[in-house]
């Protein structure tokens, strides 16, 4: 039986309609209880600040939470050349995520609400899409159409026709549904940044994903 194997490529392009704010918070204190209470108080204040602009307490999601002992590598004495690890306190780090519709006014309000916490946190803004499954579907449909189109051309050129579809080989890779446009803080951040965002038309790059599917047809 004669067969033809074709790889079809497909892609999907969408404009971002979702903003994902990733927040990293880090607190270090000599005593464990103090560090734990400080982190709890900070998260409560952050939630209160976000609630004041329309979010609910459950909108801020925890991605990771880590507790470590910190040590400094220091000399044992002024003259002594030997070094030792000296306990420097407990470090608690937490990564959180806040998702909301793409809206520069909301984004400006969110950045303003974070301004008072700049001593403890950094952030990253990711522009994404809500309906990721739709983009996956479009990729697969386009890949299938592309493969069949090319297979029919090759079959005709070979004075044959496509017969039964015998095999499909496909494995979806992990894909980042995000724009190449990203914003980071807080170095040099101020309330003016939030005001500027509110007054400026931010147009992130479109999100583009692609994949390849392999098809095997019978030639008749």
XYZ file of C-alpha atoms in Angstrom:
220
model
C 0.000 0.000 0.000
C 1.314 3.401 -0.989
C 1.114 6.171 1.593
C 1.967 9.840 1.912
C 3.118 11.520 5.122
C 2.526 15.241 5.477
C 3.219 17.696 8.277
C 0.751 20.529 8.588
C 1.527 23.722 10.420
C -1.131 25.869 12.028
C -1.194 29.079 13.988
C -3.588 31.376 15.798
C -3.199 35.107 16.435
C -5.251 37.032 18.991
C -5.119 40.441 20.639
C -4.692 40.298 24.439
C -7.881 40.684 26.455
C -6.522 39.647 29.863
C -3.910 41.099 32.212
C -2.067 38.813 34.619
C -0.258 40.594 37.440
C 2.374 38.460 39.166
C 3.570 39.798 42.519
C 6.630 38.630 44.452
C 6.833 39.590 48.135
C 9.869 39.061 50.338
C 10.210 39.706 54.059
C 13.179 38.954 56.348
C 13.096 39.169 60.150
C 15.322 37.805 62.898
C 12.426 36.023 64.594
C 10.201 33.533 62.808
C 6.948 34.698 64.404
C 7.705 38.306 63.505
C 8.415 37.374 59.878
C 5.237 35.296 59.647
C 3.067 38.010 61.190
C 4.640 40.665 58.980
C 3.837 38.665 55.844
C 0.274 38.054 57.012
C -0.260 41.747 57.801
C 1.176 42.785 54.443
C -1.087 40.407 52.500
C -4.122 41.628 54.453
C -3.260 45.256 53.677
C -2.679 44.397 50.020
C -6.069 42.680 49.839
C -7.725 45.670 51.513
C -6.100 48.007 49.005
C -7.339 45.900 46.074
C -10.822 45.619 47.577
C -10.990 49.412 47.644
C -10.770 49.462 43.842
C -13.334 46.746 43.231
C -11.580 43.399 43.637
C -12.604 40.688 46.090
C -10.331 38.976 48.609
C -10.363 35.746 46.605
C -9.139 37.435 43.419
C -5.545 37.482 44.685
C -4.262 33.905 44.318
C -1.165 32.388 45.949
C 1.179 30.667 43.490
C 3.949 29.766 45.934
C 4.920 30.276 49.582
C 8.444 29.642 50.845
C 10.196 29.932 54.223
C 13.994 29.791 54.551
C 16.711 30.467 57.084
C 19.103 33.152 55.845
C 22.830 33.099 56.540
C 25.595 35.624 55.877
C 29.115 34.433 55.070
C 31.282 36.587 57.380
C 34.773 36.682 58.873
C 35.172 35.226 62.352
C 37.194 38.247 63.428
C 39.069 41.307 62.201
C 42.426 39.532 61.963
C 41.185 36.004 61.451
C 40.982 35.021 57.780
C 38.484 32.246 58.380
C 34.821 32.678 57.501
C 31.662 31.298 58.992
C 27.938 31.237 58.282
C 26.106 33.629 60.573
C 22.346 33.383 60.977
C 20.721 36.466 59.403
C 17.055 35.776 60.002
C 14.041 34.096 58.478
C 13.061 34.946 54.932
C 9.477 34.423 53.836
C 8.693 34.825 50.136
C 5.335 34.585 48.473
C 4.309 34.765 44.835
C 0.770 35.861 44.021
C -1.341 36.325 40.910
C -4.138 38.733 40.042
C -6.071 38.437 36.776
C -8.402 41.060 35.308
C -9.779 42.274 31.980
C -7.492 44.317 29.765
C -8.361 47.880 30.760
C -5.813 50.663 31.236
C -7.987 52.386 33.838
C -8.135 49.245 35.986
C -4.413 48.697 35.438
C -3.645 52.223 36.595
C -5.774 51.734 39.727
C -4.020 48.440 40.504
C -0.540 49.952 40.162
C -1.572 52.843 42.385
C -2.786 50.392 45.010
C 0.618 48.663 44.989
C 2.580 51.875 45.384
C 2.681 51.813 49.193
C 4.208 48.315 49.174
C 7.197 49.033 46.929
C 9.631 48.272 49.759
C 8.566 44.631 49.847
C 7.491 43.559 46.391
C 8.287 43.346 42.697
C 5.788 42.700 39.950
C 5.454 41.537 36.374
C 2.568 42.344 34.042
C 1.660 39.718 31.453
C -0.800 40.345 28.626
C -2.701 37.160 27.814
C -6.037 35.822 26.505
C -9.078 34.416 28.287
C -10.107 31.732 25.795
C -6.960 29.653 25.419
C -8.871 26.597 24.230
C -10.202 28.559 21.243
C -6.653 29.398 20.158
C -5.623 25.740 20.492
C -8.610 24.708 18.362
C -7.759 27.234 15.650
C -4.173 25.965 15.516
C -5.295 22.362 15.018
C -7.939 23.260 12.414
C -5.438 25.326 10.432
C -2.791 22.594 10.684
C -5.260 20.002 9.377
C -6.399 22.188 6.455
C -2.785 23.004 5.569
C -1.721 19.360 5.611
C -4.661 18.158 3.504
C -4.185 20.964 0.969
C -0.525 20.069 0.488
C -1.247 16.340 0.435
C -3.834 16.735 -2.333
C -1.413 18.788 -4.448
C 1.339 16.199 -4.077
C -1.024 13.333 -4.723
C -2.348 14.973 -7.900
C 1.188 15.674 -9.085
C 1.923 11.980 -8.548
C -1.187 10.996 -10.561
C -2.861 9.607 -7.463
C -5.626 10.491 -5.069
C -5.852 10.639 -1.313
C -7.460 7.599 0.216
C -8.213 6.818 3.828
C -6.560 8.811 6.591
C -4.429 6.197 8.320
C -2.653 7.995 11.122
C -2.374 11.294 13.005
C 0.664 12.076 15.111
C 0.357 14.999 17.463
C 1.546 16.064 20.882
C 0.601 19.479 22.251
C 3.564 21.297 23.770
C 3.184 23.596 26.732
C 2.507 27.028 25.280
C 2.753 30.441 26.888
C -0.363 32.320 25.911
C 1.212 35.714 26.384
C 2.249 38.753 24.435
C 5.911 39.645 24.013
C 4.955 42.976 25.575
C 5.643 42.824 29.320
C 6.023 45.394 32.092
C 8.115 45.074 35.221
C 8.462 47.046 38.499
C 9.281 48.469 40.985
C 12.672 49.979 40.290
C 12.027 53.661 39.615
C 8.296 53.159 39.979
C 6.079 55.963 41.253
C 2.446 57.025 41.147
C 3.269 58.978 37.986
C 3.754 55.641 36.219
C 0.181 54.622 37.004
C -1.134 58.002 35.858
C 0.889 57.717 32.639
C -0.576 54.276 31.916
C -4.075 55.674 32.400
C -3.378 58.477 29.940
C -1.580 56.382 27.329
C -3.020 53.921 24.831
C -1.090 50.738 25.584
C -1.363 48.325 22.669
C 0.452 45.059 23.485
C 1.731 42.842 20.705
C -0.691 40.195 19.499
C -0.352 36.706 20.929
C 0.706 34.118 18.367
C 0.889 30.376 18.933
C 1.663 27.622 16.461
C 2.124 23.875 16.249
C 2.671 21.031 13.788
C 0.577 17.895 13.215
C 1.668 14.869 11.151
C -0.853 13.023 8.934
C -0.510 9.766 6.992
C -2.900 9.118 4.077
C -3.326 6.157 1.789
C -2.630 6.869 -1.886
C -5.021 5.321 -4.365
